[in-house]
CSV table of C-alpha atoms in Angstrom, one decimal:
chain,number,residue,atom,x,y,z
A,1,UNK,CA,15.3,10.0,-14.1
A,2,UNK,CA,18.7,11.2,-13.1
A,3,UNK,CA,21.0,14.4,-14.6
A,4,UNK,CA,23.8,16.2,-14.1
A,5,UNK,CA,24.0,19.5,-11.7
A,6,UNK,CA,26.4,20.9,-10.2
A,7,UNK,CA,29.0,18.2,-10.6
A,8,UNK,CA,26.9,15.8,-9.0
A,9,UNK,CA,24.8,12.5,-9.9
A,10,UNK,CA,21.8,13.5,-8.4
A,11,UNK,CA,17.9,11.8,-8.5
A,12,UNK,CA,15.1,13.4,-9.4
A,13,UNK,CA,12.5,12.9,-7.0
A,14,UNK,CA,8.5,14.0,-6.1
A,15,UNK,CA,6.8,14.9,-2.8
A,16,UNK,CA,4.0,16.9,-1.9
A,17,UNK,CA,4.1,18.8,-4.9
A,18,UNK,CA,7.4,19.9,-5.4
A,19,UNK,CA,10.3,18.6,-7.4
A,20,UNK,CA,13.8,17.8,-5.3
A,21,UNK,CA,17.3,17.0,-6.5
A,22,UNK,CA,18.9,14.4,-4.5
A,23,UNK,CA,22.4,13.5,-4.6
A,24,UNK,CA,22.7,9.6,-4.8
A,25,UNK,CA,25.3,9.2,-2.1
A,26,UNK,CA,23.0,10.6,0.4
A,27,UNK,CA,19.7,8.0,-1.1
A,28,UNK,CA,20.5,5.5,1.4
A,29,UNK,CA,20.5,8.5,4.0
A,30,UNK,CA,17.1,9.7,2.7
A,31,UNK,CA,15.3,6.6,2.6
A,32,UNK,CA,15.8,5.9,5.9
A,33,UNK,CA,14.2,9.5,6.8
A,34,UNK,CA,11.1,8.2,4.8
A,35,UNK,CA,11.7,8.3,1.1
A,36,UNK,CA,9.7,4.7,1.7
A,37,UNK,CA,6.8,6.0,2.8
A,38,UNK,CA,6.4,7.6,-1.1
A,39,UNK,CA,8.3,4.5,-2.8
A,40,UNK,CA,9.9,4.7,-5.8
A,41,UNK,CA,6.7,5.6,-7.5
A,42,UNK,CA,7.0,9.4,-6.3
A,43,UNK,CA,9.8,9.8,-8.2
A,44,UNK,CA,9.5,12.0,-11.4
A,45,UNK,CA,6.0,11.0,-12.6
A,46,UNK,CA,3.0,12.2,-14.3
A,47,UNK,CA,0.2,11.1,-12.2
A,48,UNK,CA,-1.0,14.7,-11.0
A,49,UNK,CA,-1.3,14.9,-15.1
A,50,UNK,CA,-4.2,11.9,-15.4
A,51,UNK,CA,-7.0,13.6,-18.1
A,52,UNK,CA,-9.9,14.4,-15.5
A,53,UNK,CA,-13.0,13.9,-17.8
A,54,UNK,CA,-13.7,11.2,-20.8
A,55,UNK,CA,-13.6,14.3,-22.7
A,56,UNK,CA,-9.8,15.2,-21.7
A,57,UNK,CA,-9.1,11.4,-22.3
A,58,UNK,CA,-10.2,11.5,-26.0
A,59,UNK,CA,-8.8,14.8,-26.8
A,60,UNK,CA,-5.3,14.0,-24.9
A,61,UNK,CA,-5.5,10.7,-27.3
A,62,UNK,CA,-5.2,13.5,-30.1
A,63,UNK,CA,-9.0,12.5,-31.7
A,64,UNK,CA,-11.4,14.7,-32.8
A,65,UNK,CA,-14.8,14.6,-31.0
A,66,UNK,CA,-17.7,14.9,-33.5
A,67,UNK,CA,-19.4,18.0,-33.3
A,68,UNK,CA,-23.5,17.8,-32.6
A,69,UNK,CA,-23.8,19.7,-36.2
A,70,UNK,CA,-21.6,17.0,-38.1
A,71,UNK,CA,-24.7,14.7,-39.2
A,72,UNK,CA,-23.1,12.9,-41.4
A,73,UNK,CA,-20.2,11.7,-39.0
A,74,UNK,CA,-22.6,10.3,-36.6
A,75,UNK,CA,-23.7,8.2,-39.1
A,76,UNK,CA,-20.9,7.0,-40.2
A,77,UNK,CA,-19.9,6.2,-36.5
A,78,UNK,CA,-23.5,4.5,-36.2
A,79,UNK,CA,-22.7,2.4,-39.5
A,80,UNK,CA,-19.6,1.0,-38.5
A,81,UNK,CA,-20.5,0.3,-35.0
A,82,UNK,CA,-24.0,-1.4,-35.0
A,83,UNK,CA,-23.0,-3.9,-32.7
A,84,UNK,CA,-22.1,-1.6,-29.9
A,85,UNK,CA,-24.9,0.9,-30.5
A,86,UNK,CA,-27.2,-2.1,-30.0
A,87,UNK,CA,-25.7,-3.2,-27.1
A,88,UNK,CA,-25.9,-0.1,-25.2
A,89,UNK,CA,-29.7,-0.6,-26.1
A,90,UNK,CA,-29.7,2.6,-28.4
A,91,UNK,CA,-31.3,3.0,-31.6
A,92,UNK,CA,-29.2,2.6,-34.7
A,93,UNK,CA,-31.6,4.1,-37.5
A,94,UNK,CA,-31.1,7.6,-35.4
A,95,UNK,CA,-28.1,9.6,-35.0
A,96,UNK,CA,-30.1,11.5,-31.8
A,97,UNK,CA,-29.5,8.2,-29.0
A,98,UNK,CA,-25.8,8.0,-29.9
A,99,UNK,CA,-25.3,12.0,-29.8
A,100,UNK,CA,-27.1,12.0,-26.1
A,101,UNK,CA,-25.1,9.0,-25.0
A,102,UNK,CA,-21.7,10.8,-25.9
A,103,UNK,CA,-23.0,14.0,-24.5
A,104,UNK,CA,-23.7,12.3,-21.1
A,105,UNK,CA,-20.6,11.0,-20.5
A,106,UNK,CA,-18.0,13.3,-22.2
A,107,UNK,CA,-17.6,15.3,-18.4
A,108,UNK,CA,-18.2,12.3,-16.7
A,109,UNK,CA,-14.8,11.9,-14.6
A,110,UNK,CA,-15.5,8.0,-14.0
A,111,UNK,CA,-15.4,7.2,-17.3
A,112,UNK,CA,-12.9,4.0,-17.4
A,113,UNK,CA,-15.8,1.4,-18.0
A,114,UNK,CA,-16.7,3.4,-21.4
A,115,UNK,CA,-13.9,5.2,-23.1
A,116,UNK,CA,-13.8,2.6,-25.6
A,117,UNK,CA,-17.1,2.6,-26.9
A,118,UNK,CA,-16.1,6.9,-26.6
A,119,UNK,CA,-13.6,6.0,-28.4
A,120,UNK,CA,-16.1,4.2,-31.1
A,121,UNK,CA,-19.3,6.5,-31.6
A,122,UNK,CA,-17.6,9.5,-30.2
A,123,UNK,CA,-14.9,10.5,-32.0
A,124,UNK,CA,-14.0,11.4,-35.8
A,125,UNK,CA,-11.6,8.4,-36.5
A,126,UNK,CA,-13.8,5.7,-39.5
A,127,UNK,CA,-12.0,2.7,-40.1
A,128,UNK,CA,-13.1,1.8,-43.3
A,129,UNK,CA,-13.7,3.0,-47.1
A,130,UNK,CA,-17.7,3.0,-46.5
A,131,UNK,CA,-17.3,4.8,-43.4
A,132,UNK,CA,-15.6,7.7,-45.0
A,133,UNK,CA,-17.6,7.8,-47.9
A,134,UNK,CA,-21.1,7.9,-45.3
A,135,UNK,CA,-18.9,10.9,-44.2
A,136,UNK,CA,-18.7,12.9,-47.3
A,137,UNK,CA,-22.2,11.9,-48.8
A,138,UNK,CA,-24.1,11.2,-46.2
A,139,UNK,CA,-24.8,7.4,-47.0
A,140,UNK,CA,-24.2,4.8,-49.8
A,141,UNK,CA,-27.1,5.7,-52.1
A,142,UNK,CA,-25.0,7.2,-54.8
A,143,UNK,CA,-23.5,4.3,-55.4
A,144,UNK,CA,-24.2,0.8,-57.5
A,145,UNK,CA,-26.4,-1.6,-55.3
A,146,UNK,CA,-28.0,-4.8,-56.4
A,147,UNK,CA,-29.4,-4.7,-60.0
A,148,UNK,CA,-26.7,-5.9,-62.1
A,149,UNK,CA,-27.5,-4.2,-65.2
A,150,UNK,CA,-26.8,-0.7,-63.6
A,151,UNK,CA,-22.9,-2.7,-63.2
A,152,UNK,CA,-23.9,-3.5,-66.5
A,153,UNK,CA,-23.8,0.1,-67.9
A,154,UNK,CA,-21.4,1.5,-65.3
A,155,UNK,CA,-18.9,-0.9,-66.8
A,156,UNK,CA,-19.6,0.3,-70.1
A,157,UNK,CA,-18.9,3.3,-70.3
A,158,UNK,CA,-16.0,3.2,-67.8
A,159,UNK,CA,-14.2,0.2,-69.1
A,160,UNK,CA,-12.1,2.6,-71.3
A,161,UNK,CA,-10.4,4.3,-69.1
A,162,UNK,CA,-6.7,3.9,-68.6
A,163,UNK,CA,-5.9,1.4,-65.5
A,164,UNK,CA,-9.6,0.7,-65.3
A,165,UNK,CA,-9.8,-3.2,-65.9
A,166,UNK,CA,-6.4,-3.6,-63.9
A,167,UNK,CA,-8.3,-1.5,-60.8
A,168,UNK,CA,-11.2,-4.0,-60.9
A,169,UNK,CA,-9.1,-7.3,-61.3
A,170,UNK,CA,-10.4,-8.1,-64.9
A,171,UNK,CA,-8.2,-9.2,-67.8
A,172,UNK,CA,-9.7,-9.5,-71.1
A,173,UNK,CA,-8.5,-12.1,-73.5
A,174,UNK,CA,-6.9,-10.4,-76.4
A,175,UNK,CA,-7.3,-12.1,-79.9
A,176,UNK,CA,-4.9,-12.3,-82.5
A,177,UNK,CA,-5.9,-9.2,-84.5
A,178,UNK,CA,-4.7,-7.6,-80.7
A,179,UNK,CA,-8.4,-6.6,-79.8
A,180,UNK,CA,-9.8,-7.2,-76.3
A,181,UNK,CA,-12.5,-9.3,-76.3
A,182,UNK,CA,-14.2,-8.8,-73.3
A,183,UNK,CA,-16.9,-10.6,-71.6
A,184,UNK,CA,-19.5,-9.1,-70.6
A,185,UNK,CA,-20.7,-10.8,-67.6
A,186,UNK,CA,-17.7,-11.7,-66.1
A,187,UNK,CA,-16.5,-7.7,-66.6
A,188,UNK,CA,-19.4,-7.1,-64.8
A,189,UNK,CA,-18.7,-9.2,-62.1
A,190,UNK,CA,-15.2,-8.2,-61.5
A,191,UNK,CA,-16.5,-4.5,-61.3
A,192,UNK,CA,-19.2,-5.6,-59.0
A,193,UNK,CA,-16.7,-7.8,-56.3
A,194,UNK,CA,-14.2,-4.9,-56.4
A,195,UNK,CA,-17.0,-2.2,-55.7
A,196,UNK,CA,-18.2,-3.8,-53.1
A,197,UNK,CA,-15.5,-5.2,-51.4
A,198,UNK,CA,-13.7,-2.4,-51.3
A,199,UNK,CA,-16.4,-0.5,-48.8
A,200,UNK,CA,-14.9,-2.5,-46.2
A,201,UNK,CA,-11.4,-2.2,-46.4
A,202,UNK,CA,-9.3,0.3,-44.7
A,203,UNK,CA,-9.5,3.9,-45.5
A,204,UNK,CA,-7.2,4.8,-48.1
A,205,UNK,CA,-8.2,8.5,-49.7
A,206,UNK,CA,-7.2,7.3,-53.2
A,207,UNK,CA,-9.7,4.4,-52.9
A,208,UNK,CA,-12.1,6.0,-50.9
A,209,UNK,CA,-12.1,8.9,-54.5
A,210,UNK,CA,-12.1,6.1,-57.0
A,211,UNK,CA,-15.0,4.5,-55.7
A,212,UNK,CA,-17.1,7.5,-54.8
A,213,UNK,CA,-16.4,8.3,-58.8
A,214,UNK,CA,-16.3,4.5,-60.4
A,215,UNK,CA,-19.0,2.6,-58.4
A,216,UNK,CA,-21.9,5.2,-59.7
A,217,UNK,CA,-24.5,4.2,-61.8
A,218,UNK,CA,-25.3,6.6,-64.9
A,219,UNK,CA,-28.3,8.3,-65.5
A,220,UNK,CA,-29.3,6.4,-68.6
A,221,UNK,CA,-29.9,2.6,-69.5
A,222,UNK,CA,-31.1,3.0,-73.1
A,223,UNK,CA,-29.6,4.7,-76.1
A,224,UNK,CA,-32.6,7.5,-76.4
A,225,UNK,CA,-32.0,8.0,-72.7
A,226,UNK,CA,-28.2,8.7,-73.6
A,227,UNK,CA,-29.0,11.1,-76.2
A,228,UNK,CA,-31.3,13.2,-73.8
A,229,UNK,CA,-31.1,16.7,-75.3
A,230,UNK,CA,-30.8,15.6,-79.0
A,231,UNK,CA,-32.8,16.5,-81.4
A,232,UNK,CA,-34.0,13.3,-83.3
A,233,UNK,CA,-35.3,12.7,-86.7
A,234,UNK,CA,-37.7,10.8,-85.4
A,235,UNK,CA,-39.3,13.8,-84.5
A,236,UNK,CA,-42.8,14.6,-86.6
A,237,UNK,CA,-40.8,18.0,-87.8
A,238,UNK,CA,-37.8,16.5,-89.1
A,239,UNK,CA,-39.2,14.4,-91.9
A,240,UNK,CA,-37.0,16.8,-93.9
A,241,UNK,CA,-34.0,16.0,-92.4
A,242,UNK,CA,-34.8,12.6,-92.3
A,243,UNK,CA,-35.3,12.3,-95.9
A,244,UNK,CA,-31.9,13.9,-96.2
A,245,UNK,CA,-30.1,11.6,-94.2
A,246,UNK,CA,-31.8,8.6,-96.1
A,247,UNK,CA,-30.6,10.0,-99.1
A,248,UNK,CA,-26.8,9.8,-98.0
A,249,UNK,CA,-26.8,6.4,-96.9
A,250,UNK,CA,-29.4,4.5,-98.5
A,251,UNK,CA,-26.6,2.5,-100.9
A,252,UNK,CA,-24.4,2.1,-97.9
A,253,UNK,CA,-23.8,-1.6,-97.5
A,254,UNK,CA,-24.1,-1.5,-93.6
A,255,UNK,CA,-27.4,1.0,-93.8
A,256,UNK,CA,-29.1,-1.9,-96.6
A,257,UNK,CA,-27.8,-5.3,-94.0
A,258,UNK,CA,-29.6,-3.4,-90.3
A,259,UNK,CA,-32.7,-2.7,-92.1
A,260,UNK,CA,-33.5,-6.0,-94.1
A,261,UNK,CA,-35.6,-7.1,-91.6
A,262,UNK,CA,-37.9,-3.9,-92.2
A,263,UNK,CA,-40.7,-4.2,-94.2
A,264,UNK,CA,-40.9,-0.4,-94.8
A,265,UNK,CA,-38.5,1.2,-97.7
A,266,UNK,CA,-37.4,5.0,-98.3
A,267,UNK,CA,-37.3,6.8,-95.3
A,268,UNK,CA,-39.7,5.6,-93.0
A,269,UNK,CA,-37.9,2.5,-92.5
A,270,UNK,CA,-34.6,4.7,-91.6
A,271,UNK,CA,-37.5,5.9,-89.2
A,272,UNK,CA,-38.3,2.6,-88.2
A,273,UNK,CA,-34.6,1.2,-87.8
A,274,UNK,CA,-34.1,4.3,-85.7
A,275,UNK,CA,-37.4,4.0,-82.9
A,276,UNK,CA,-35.7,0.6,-82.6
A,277,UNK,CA,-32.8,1.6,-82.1
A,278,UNK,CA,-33.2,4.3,-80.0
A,279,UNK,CA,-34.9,2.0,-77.4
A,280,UNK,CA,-31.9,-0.6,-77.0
A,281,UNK,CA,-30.4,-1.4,-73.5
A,282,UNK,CA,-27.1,-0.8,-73.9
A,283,UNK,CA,-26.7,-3.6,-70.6
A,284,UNK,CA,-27.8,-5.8,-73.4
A,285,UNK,CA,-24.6,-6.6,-75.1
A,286,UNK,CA,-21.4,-4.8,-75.8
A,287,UNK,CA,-22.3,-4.0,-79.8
A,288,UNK,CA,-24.9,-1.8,-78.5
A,289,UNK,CA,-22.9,0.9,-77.0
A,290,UNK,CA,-19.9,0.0,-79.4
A,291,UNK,CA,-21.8,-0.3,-82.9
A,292,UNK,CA,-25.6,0.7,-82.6
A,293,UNK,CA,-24.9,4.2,-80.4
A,294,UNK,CA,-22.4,5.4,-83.2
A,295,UNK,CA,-24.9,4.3,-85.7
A,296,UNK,CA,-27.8,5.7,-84.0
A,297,UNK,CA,-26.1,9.5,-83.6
A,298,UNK,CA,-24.8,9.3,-87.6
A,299,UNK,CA,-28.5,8.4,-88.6
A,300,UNK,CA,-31.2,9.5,-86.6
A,301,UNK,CA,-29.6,12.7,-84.9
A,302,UNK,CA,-30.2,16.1,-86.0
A,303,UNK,CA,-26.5,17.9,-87.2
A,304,UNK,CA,-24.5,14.5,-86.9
A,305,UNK,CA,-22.2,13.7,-89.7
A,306,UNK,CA,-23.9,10.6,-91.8
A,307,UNK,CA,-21.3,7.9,-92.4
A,308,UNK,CA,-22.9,4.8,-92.8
């Protein structure tokens, strides 16, 4: 390192813990007094600045150590990093062996044959979308896993909204009238791959939110289960109702074609077509969230507007 002082070209150099300006005419001069005996490596250097503990090391790195209370972030450190944790022989269903490993070497001052496996378990830094979301939730059970007719209903009731189908990588075919017409099982699948593979891509906030809020299974599978709450004329105390409702729609060409399979007439076979109804997986094809659920609320719910 050289600068300017005092009209003269000087070197900065190092010795014994104090700094000296050396004009570089007299270098030559100096070396031959000993200048060799420090080499060229005394010269303005940060040696004497070398972080002292694994703990210094991580910090100076500009990393985060996990605190003891931060559950959560062990676990996600443990979930990415199985490998290692088993390889130091620690236990990977426990956050306790990895906190007591970091804890025993963080103001170890040999610490060169482990600061990267510090800088693995030890440290708040997740590499991937799952990671982050073990962070915020403490695991992956909120999200879809395995049974594909959770996917099923997830995708159902998602599939409108706007940039959902291009998010997940699906493309329904669209007919000439300019309707999707969407498959089912292949909707399904696309929303299953992208779920799933995007746990293990790199963290990206934006993702990390849309699949913590997309990849969720509801709390219903059938359309009674949907209508939680409702009071339904299926109810012993609404035969009133019930009869009123028949009343309205009993010419109603779509209300006379879903009940001609049912034996009974007036309105106990409204009665009937609604128990049947109201017990439909929605997982089981698409009309049942798009035409029997609009049916069902318009006939068999208490204060719903009859239409057909």
């Amino acid at each position: 390192m050289s600068e300017r002082k005092a009209g003269y070209l000087c070197w900065i150099t190092y010795c014994e813990g104090f700094l000296f300006l050396v004009p570089v005419k007299l270098l030559p001069f100096m070396a031959l007094l000993g200048l060799g005996a420090i080499g060229a490596g005394g010269w303005y250097r940060f040696g004497n600045l070398k972080p002292r503990t694994l703990r210094e090391y991580l910090e100076w790195q500009g990393l985060r150590l996990i605190s003891d209370s931060e559950s959560n972030y062990w676990k996600a450190a443990i979930e990415e990093n199985k490998d290692l944790v088993n390889k130091l022989q620690l236990d990977d269903s426990k956050i306790d062996g990895v906190k007591g490993w970091c804890k025993s070497h963080l103001d170890s001052e040999r610490y060169e044959d482990v600061k990267f496996s510090a800088l693995l378990l030890c440290v708040d830094q997740p590499k991937t979308v799952k990671a982050r979301i073990i962070q915020l939730d403490g695991g992956l059970d909120r999200l879809l896993s395995g049974d594909d007719n959770k996917y099923k209903v997830a995708y159902i009731f998602r599939k409108h909204l706007e940039g959902f189908h291009a998010l997940i990588g699906y493309s329904p075919e669209v007919g000439k009238d300019g309707k999707e017409n969407i498959d089912l099982e292949n909707a399904t699948k696309a929303f299953k791959g992208w779920c799933t593979s995007s746990l293990e891509k790199s963290i990206d906030e934006t993702l990390v939110s849309n699949v913590r809020e997309l990849c969720t299974p509801k709390s219903f599978s059938k359309v009674r289960d949907y209508l939680k709450g409702k009071t339904l004329l299926t109810e012993s105390n609404q035969d009133a109702e019930l009869e009123k409702v028949y009343n309205k729609i009993k010419n109603f060409k779509s209300y006379t074609s879903d009940i001609s399979d049912i034996s009974d007439s007036g309105k106990e076979g409204l009665k009937k077509w609604c128990e049947k109804s109201l017990d439909e997986e929605f997982s089981k094809e698409l009309s049942v969230f798009e035409e029997t659920l609009p049916k069902v609320i318009a006939r068999c719910v208490k204060g719903s507007e009859s239409v057909a």
